[in-house]
Coordinates of C-alpha atoms and ligand atoms in Angstrom, one line a residue:
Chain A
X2 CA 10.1 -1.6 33.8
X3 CA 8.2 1.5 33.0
X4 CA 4.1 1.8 33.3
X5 CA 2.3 4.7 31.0
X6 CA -0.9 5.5 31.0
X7 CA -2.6 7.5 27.9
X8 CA -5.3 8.0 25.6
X9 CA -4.1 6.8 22.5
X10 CA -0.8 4.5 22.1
X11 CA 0.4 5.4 18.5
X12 CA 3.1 2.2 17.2
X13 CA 5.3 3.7 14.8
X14 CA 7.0 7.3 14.9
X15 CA 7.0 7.7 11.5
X16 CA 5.6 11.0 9.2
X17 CA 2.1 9.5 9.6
X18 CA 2.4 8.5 13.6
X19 CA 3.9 12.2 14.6
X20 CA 1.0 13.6 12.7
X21 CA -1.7 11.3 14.3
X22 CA -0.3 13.3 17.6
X23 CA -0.7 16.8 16.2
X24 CA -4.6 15.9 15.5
X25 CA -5.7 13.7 18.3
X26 CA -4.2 16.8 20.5
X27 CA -6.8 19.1 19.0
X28 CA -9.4 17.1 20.4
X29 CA -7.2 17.2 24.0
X30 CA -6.7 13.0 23.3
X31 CA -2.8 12.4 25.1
X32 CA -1.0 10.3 23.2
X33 CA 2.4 8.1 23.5
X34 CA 4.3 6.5 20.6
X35 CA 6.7 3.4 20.3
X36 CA 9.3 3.0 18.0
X37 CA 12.0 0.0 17.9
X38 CA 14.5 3.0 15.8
X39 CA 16.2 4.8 18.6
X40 CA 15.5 8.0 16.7
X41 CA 11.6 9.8 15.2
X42 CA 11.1 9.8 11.4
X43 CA 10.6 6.3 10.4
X44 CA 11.3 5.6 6.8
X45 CA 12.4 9.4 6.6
X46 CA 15.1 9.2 8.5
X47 CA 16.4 6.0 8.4
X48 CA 16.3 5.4 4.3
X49 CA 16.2 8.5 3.0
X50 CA 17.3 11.9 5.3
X51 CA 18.9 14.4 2.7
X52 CA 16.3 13.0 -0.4
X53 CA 14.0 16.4 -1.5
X54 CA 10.6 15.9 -1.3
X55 CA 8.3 17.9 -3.2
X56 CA 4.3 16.3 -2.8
X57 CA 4.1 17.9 0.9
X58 CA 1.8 21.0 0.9
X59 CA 2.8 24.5 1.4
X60 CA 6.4 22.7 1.1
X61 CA 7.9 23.5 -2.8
X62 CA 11.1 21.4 -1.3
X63 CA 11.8 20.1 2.0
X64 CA 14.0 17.4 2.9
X65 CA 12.8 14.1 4.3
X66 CA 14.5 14.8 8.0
X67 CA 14.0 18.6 7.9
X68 CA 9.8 17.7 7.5
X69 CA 10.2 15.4 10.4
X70 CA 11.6 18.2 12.4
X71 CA 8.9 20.5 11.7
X72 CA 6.3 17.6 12.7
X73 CA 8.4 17.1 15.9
X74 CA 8.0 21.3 16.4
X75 CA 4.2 21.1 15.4
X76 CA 3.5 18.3 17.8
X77 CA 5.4 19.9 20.8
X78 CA 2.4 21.6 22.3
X79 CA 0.8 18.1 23.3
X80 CA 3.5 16.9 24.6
X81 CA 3.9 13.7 23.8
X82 CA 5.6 10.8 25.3
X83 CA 8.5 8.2 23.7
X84 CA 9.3 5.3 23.9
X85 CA 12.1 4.8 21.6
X86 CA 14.5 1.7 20.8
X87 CA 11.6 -0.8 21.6
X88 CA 9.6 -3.0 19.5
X89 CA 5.7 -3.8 20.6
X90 CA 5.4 -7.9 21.2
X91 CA 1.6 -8.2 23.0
X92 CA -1.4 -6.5 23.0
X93 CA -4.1 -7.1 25.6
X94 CA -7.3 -6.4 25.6
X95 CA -8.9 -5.5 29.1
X96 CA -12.9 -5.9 29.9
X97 CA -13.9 -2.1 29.6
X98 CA -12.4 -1.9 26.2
X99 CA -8.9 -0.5 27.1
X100 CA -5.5 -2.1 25.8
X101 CA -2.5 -2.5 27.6
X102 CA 0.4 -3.1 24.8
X103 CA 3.9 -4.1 26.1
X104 CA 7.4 -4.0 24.3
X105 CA 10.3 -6.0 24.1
X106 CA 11.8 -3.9 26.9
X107 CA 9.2 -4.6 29.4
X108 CA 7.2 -1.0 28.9
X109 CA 3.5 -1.5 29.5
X110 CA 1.3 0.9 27.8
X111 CA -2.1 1.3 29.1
X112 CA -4.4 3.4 26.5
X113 CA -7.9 3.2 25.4
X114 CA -6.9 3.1 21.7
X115 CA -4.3 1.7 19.5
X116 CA -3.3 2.9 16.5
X117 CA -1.1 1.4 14.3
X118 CA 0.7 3.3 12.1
X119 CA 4.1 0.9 12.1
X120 CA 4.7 1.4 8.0
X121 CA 6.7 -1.4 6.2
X122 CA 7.1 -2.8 9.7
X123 CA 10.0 -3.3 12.3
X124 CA 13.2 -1.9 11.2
X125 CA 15.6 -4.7 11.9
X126 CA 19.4 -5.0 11.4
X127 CA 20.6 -7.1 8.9
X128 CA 22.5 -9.7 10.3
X129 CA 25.8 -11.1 8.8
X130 CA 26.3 -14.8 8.4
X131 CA 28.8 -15.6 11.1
X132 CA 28.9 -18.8 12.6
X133 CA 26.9 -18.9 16.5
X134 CA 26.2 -15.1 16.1
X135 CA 22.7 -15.7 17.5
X136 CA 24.3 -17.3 20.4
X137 CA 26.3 -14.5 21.5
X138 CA 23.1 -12.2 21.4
X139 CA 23.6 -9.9 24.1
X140 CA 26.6 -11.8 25.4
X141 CA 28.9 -9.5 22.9
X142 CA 27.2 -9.4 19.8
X143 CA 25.3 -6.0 19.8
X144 CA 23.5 -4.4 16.3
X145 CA 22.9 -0.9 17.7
X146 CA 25.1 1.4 20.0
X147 CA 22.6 2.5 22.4
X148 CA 25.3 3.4 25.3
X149 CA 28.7 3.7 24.7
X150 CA 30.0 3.6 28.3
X151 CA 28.8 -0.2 27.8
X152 CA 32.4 -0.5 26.1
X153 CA 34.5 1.4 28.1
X154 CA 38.0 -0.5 28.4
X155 CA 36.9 -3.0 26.4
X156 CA 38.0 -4.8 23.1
X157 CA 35.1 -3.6 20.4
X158 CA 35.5 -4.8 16.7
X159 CA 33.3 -3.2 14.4
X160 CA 31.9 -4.5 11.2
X161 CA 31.0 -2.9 8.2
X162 CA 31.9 -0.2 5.4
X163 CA 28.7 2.5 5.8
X164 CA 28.6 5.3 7.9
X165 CA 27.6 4.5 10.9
X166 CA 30.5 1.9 11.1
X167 CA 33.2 4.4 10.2
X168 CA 31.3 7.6 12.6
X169 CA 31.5 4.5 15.9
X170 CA 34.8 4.0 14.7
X171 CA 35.7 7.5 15.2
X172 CA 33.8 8.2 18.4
X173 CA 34.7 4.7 20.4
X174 CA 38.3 5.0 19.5
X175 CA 38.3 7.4 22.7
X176 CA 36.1 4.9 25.0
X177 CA 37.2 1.5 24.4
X178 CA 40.4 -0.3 25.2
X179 CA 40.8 -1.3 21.4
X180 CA 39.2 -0.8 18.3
X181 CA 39.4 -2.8 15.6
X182 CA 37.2 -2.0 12.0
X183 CA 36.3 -5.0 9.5
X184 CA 35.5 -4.0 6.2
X185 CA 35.0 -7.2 3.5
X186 CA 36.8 -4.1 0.7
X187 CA 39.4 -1.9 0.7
X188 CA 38.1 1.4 0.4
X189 CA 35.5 3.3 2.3
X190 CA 33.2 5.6 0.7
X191 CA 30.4 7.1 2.4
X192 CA 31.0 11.2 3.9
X193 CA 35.0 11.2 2.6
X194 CA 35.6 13.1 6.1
X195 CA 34.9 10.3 7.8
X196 CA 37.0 7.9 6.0
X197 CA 39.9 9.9 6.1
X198 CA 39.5 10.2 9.7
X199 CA 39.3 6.4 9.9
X200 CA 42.7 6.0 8.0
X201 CA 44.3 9.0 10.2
X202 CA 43.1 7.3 13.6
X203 CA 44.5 3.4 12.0
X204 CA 47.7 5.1 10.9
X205 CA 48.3 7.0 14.1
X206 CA 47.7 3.7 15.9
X207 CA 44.8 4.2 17.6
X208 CA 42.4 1.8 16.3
X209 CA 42.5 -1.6 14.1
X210 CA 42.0 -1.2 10.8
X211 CA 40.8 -5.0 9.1
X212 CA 40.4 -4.7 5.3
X213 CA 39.3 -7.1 2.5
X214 CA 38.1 -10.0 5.3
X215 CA 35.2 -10.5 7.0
X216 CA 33.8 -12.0 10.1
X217 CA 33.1 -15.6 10.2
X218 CA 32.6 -17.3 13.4
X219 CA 32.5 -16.4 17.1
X220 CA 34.0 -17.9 19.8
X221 CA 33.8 -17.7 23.7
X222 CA 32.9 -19.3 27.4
X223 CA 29.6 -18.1 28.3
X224 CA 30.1 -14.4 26.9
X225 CA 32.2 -13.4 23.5
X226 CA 36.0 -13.9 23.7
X227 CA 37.5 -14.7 20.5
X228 CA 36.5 -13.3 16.5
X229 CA 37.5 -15.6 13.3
X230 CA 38.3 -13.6 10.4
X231 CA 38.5 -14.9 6.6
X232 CA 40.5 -12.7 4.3
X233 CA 40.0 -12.8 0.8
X234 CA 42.9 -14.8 0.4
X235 CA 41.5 -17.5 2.3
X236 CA 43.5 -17.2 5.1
X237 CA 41.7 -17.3 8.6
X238 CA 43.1 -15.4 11.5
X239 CA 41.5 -14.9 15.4
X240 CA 41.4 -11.5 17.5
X241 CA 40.5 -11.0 20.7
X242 CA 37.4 -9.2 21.4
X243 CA 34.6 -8.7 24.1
X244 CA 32.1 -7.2 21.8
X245 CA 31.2 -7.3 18.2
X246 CA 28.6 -4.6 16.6
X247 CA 27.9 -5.8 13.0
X248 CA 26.9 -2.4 11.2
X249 CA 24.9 -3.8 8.0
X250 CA 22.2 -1.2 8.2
X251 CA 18.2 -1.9 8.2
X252 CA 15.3 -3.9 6.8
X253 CA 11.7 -3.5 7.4
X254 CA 9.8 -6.8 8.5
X255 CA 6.7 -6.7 9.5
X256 CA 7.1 -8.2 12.7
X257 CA 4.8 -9.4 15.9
X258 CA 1.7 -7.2 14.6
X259 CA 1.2 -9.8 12.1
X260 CA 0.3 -12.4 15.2
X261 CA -3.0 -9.6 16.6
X262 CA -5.4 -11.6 14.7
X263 CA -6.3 -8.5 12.4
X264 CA -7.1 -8.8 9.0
X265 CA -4.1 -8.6 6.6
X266 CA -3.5 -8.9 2.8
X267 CA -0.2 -9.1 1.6
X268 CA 1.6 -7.5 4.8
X269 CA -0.7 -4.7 5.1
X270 CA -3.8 -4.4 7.4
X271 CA -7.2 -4.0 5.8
X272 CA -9.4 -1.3 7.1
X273 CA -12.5 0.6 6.8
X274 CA -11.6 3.9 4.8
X275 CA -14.6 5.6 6.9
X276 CA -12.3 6.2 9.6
X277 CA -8.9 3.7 9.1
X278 CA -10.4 1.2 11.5
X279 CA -9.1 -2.0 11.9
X280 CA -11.4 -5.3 12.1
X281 CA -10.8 -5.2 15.8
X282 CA -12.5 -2.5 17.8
X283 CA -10.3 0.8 19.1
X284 CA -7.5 -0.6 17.1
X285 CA -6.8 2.2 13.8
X286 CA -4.3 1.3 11.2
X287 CA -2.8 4.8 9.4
X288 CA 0.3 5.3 7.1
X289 CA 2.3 2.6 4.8
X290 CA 0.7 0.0 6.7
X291 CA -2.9 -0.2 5.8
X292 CA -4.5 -1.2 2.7
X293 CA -7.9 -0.2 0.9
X294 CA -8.8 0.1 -2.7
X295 CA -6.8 2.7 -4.2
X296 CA -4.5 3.3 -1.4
X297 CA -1.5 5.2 -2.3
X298 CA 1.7 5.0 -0.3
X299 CA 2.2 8.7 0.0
X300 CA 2.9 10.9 3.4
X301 CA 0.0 12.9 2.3
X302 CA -2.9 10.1 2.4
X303 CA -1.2 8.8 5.5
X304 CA -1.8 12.4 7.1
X305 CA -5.3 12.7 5.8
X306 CA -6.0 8.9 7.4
X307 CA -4.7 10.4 10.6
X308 CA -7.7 13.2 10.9
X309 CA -10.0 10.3 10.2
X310 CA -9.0 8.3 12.8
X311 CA -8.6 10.8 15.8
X312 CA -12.0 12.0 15.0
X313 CA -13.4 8.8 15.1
X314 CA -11.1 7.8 17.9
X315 CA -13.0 10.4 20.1
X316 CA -15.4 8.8 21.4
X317 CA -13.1 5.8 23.4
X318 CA -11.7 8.6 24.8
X319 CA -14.7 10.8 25.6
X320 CA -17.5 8.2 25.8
X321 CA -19.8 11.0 27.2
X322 CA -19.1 13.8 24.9
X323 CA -19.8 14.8 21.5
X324 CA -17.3 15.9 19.2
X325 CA -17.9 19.4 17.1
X326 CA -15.9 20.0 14.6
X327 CA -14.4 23.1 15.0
X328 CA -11.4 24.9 12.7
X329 CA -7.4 25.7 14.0
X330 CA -7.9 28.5 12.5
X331 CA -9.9 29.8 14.6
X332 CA -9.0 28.7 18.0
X333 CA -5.2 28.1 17.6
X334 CA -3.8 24.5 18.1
X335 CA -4.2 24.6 22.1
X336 CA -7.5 27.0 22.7
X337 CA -10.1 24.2 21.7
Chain B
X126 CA 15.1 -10.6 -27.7
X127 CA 17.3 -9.7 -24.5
X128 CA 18.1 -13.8 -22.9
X129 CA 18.7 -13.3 -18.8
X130 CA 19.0 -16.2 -16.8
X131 CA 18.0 -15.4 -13.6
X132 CA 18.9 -17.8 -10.5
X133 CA 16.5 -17.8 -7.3
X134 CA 17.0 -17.9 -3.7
X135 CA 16.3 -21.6 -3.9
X136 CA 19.1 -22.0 -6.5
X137 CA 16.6 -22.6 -9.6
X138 CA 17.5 -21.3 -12.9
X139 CA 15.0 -19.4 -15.1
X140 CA 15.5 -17.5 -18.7
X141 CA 13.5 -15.0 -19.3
X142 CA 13.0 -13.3 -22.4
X143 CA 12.9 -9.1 -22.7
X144 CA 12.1 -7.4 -26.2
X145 CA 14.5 -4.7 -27.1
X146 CA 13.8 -1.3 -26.8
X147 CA 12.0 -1.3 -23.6
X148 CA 13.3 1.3 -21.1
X149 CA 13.4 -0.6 -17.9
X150 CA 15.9 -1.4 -14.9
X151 CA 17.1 -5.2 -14.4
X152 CA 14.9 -4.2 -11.2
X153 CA 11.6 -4.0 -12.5
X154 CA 11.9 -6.4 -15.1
X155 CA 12.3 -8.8 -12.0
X156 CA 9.9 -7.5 -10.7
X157 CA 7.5 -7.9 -13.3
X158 CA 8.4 -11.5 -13.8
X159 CA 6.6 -11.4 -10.4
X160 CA 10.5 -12.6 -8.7
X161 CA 10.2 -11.6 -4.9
X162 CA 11.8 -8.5 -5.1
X163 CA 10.9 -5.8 -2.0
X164 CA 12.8 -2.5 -3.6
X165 CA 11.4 -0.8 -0.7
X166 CA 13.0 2.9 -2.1
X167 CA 11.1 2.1 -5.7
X168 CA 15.0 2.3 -7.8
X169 CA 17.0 4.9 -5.9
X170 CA 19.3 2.9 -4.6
X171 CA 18.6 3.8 -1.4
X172 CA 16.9 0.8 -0.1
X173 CA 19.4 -2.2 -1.1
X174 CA 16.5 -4.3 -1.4
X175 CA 16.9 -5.2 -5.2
X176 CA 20.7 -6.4 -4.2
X177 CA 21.6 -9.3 -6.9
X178 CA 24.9 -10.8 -7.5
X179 CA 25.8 -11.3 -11.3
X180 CA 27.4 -14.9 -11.8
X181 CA 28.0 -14.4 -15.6
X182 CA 27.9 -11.9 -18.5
X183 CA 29.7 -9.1 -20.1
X184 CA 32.3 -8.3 -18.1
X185 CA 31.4 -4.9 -17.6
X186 CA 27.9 -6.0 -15.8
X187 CA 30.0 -7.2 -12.7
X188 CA 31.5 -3.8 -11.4
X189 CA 29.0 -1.5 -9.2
X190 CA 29.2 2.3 -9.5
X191 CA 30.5 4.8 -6.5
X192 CA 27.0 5.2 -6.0
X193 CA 25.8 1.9 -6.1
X194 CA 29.0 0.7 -3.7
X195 CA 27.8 3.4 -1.1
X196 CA 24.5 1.3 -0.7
X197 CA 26.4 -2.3 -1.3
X198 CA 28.9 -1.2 1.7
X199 CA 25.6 -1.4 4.1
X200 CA 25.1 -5.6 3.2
X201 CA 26.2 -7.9 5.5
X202 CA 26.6 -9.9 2.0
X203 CA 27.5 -8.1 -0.6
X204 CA 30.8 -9.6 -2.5
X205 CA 32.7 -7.9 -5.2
X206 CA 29.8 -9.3 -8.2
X207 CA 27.3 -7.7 -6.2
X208 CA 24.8 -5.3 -7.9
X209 CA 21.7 -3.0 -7.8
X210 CA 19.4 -4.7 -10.4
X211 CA 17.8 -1.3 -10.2
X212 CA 21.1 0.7 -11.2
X213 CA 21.3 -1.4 -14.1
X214 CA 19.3 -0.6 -17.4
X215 CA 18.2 -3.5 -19.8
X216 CA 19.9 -2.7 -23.1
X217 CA 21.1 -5.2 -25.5
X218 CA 24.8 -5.5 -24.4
X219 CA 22.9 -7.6 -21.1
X220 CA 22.5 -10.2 -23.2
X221 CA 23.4 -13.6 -22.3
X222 CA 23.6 -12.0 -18.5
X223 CA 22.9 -14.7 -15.6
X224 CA 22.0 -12.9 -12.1
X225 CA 21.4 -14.5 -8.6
X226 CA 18.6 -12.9 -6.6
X227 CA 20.2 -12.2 -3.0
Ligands
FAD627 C1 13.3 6.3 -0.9 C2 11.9 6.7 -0.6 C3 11.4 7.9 -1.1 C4 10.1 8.3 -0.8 N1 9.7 9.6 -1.2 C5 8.4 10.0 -0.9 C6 7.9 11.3 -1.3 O1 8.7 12.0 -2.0 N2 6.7 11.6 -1.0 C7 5.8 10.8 -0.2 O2 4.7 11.2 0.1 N3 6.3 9.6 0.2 C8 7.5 9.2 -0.2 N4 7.9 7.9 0.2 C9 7.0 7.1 1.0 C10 6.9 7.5 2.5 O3 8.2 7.4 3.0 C11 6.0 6.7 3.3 O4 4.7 6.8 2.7 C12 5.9 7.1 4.7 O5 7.2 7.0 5.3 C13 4.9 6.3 5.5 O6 4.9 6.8 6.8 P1 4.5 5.9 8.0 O7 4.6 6.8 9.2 O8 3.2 5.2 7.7 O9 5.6 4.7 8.1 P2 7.1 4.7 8.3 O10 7.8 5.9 7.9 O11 7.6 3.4 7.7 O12 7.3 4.6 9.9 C14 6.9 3.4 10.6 C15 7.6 3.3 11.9 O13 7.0 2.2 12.7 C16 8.0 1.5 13.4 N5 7.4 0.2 13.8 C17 6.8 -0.7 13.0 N6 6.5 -1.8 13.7 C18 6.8 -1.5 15.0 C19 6.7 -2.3 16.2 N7 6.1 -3.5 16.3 N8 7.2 -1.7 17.3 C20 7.8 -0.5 17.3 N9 7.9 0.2 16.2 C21 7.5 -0.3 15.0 C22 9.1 1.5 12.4 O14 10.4 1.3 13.0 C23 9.1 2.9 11.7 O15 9.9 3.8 12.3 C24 9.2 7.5 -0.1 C25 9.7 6.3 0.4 C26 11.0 5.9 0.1 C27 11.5 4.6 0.7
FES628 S1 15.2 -0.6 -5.3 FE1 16.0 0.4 -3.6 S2 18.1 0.2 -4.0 FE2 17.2 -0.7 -5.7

C-alpha cells in the first residue's frame, strides 16, 4: 500500500491530464496522475496510436502516440508522479478542504485538489462469455499481462485474434511451461510479422495453436485447472491450464466517478466554463469528460480547459498568495 | 425507400425506412434512429463500438473486409456474420437487410 502526498491529483493520463501537469507546474502546483491503462495517452494510445492528427497547433501532422510523447517530454521538468494500472474507487473529503482519493490497488492520494480529466471513462477489458469466468477472477483468469514471471512454468492459454494476443503469444512462449492460443477464426491478421511468427513458433512445437473454437466454460478446485473449448463443429474438448488471459481489447465505462455525487448529464460532468469547476468545491473536470454548452470533444479545448483550471486551482494550493499572470516566454517553463 | 429491420439488444424487431440517395453509413443511420449506439472512434473502425451482426440479406452484406476483420478480431463476440455498421454504406442493394445490434 503506497501513501502520496501532492498538490493536485489529476485522474486520467490522457492528452488533456498530461497537459493539466505542464500548466499547474508553471504555477510550482506538484501534481500526481492515476490511470487504470498500464501505459500514458488515454484514448491516444489505446484506440488510435499510428492515426495522423492534424487540429494540434504548430503540429501540420503528428501522430496520436508521437503527441503523447512530446507531452510526456514537455511535462518532464515537474516531475510528475504515476500511478498506472489502477482505477480510482473513493474520494474523501477531509475538514480543511483536502481530498484523499484511493484506487483499487490500495494507493491513497492525499492532495488539495482533484481534477478529473478521466475522458469517456475507465478503459475496461471486454470480457468473453465463458461460463464462471467471474469466479476464477484472479484465481487464473487474468485480462492484462502486468508481470510475466507470474506464469513462469505454468500452463497459459491465451484468447483472442488481435495483436496483443499474438505479441504474448510470442513473448510467453519462452516463460511459460505451455502455451496454448484460441482464436474463434482461422487466420490472423493484425502486423503479418507477428502472425507468421505465431504459425513458425505452433509448427516448430513450441506453443498450442487452437483455431476456429472458442472458450466456453472454466473449470477448477479453488484456483483454475481445467478450459472447455467449443469448436465450430460443435465438438467440445478440455485442456489443462493454470491461467487464462482473454485478449478482447477495451471499452470505456464510465465507472465509480459516476457514484461522487457530482452533477452529470448523459455521462459527462457539468461544470462551470469560468474555470472547468465541478459542483463540488476543489474538484475540476477537463478533457472528454465534461460538458457545457458548446463543448466540443477536441484535444485542443481539453488543453485550453486545463489553463483555466490550474489558474483557478491556485489558490487551494496557495491560499495566502496571489497569482500574477506572467508569460513562458519570458521566464522559461521552470524560472517562474 | 431502403426497408432495414433492425433487431435490439432486447431481441425486438423494428423496420425502419431510409430514402435513397442519402450518403450515410448503416452506423449513423442507427444512430439517428436514436438506437444506443456508442461509436466511440466516430466511423473509423477503430473503436468496434458500432459491432452488429447481420441475420439476413444479400449475401454479400454478411462478409467483413480485411479491415473491418482487424477490428472484429479484438470482440470477445464477434462470429463470422459480424459487421461494422459503420463500414457499411446504405445503398439500395441493403434492401430487405435485417441487423442485430450487438
Ligand atoms: C479514433 C479517434 C480519433 C480522434 N481524432 C482526434 C483528432 O484528430 N483531434 C482531436 O482533437 N481529437 C480527436 N479525438 C478525440 C480525442 O481523442 C479526445 O478528445 C481526447 O482523447 C480527450 O482526452 P482526455 O485526456 O480528456 O481523455 P482520454 O484520452 O479519454 O483519457 C482519459 C483517461 O482517463 C482514464 N480514467 C478514466 N476514469 C478513470 C478512473 N476512475 N481511474 C483511473 N483512470 C481513469 C482512462 O483510462 C483514460 O486513459 C479522436 C478520438 C478518437 C476515438
Ligand atoms: S464507429 Fe468505431 S468502429 Fe465503427
Amino acid at each position: 500500500m503506497e501513501h502520496i502526498d501532492t498538490d493536485i491529483c489529476i485522474i486520467g493520463a490522457g492528452p488533456v491530464g498530461l497537459f493539466a501537469v505542464f500548466e499547474s507546474g508553471l504555477l510550482k502546483m506538484r501534481c500526481h496522475l492515476i490511470d487504470v491503462l498500464p501505459q500514458v495517452g488515454g484514448q491516444l494510445s489505446e484506440i488510435y496510436p499510428h492515426k495522423p492528427i492534424y487540429d494540434i497547433p504548430g503540429y501540420p501532422e503528428v501522430t496520436a502516440q508521437e503527441l503523447v510523447d512530446r507531452l510526456m517530454e514537455q511535462i518532464a521538468p515537474f516531475h510528475p508522479t504515476f500511478s498506472l494500472g489502477e482505477r480510482v474507487e473513493t474520494l474523501n473529503r477531509h475538514d480543511d478542504g483536502s481530498y484523499t482519493i484511493q484506487t483499487n490497488d490500495n494507493t491513497t492520494v492525499h492532495c488539495q485538489v482533484v481534477v478529473i480529466a478521466g475522458g469517456l471513462g475507465c478503459f475496461e477489458p471486454r470480457k468473453p462469455e465463458i461460463d464462471r469466468l467471474i469466479e476464477f477472477e484472479g484465481k487464473g483468469v487474468a485480462y492484462m499481462v502486468k508481470n510475466p514471471e507470474l506464469f513462469r512454468d505454468r500452463k497459459v492459454v491465451l484468447a483472442g485474434g488481435g495483436d496483443s494476443a499474438l505479441d504474448w503469444a510470442i513473448f510467453l512462449a519462452n516463460v511459460a511451461e505451455r502455451v496454448t492460443l484460441v482464436h474463434r477464426g482461422d487466420t490472423f491478421r493484425g502486423v503479418p510479422d507477428s502472425a507468421e511468427k505465431v504459425f513458425e513458433l505452433a509448427r516448430e512445437g513450441k506453443i498450442d495453436l487452437i483455431l476456429k473454437s472458442n472458450v466456453v466454460a472454466l473449470t477448477g478446485e479453488g484456483h483454475l485447472q481445467e478450459i472447455t473449448l467449443l469448436d465450430r463443429n460443435n465438438e467440445v474438448s478440455h485442456i489443462a491450464a493454470d491461467h487464462l488471459i482473454p485478449l478482447f481489447g477495451l471499452s470505456p465505462k464510465l465507472g465509480p466517478i459516476a457514484n461522487w455525487g457530482l452533477n452529470i448529464s448523459f455521462s459527462a460532468i457539468e461544470v462551470n466554463t469560468r474555470d472547468y469547476s465541478t459542483s463540488v468545491e476543489r474538484i475540476y473536470a477537463i478533457g472528454d469528460i465534461n460538458t457545457y454548452p458548446g463543448k466540443l470533444k477536441l484535444i485542443l479545448c481539453g488543453f485550453h480547459e486545463a489553463a483555466l483550471m490550474a489558474q483557478s486551482a491556485f489558490k487551494y494550493v496557495y491560499p495566502e498568495q496571489k497569482l500574477s499572470f506572467k508569460y513562458t516566454t519570458v521566464y522559461g517553463v521552470t524560472e517562474f | 425507400m431502403i426497408n432495414l429491420t433492425i433487431e435490439d439488444r432486447n431481441g425486438d424487431r423494428q423496420p425502419v425506412e431510409i430514402p435513397e440517395g442519402i450518403n450515410l453509413s448503416l452506423m449513423e443511420v442507427l444512430k439517428a434512429s436514436e438506437y444506443d449506439v456508442l461509436a466511440t472512434c466516430g466511423g473509423m473502425a477503430l473503436c468496434a463500438t458500432c459491432h452488429i451482426q447481420v441475420l439476413e440479406g444479400p449475401e454479400q452484406y454478411f462478409h467483413a473486409t480485411d479491415n473491418e476483420l482487424d477490428m472484429l478480431d479484438t470482440l470477445p463476440n464477434a462470429d463470422e456474420h459480424s459487421r461494422l455498421a459503420c463500414q457499411m454504406r446504405v445503398t439500395e442493394e441493403m434492401d430487405g437487410l435485417v441487423v442485430r445490434l450487438k
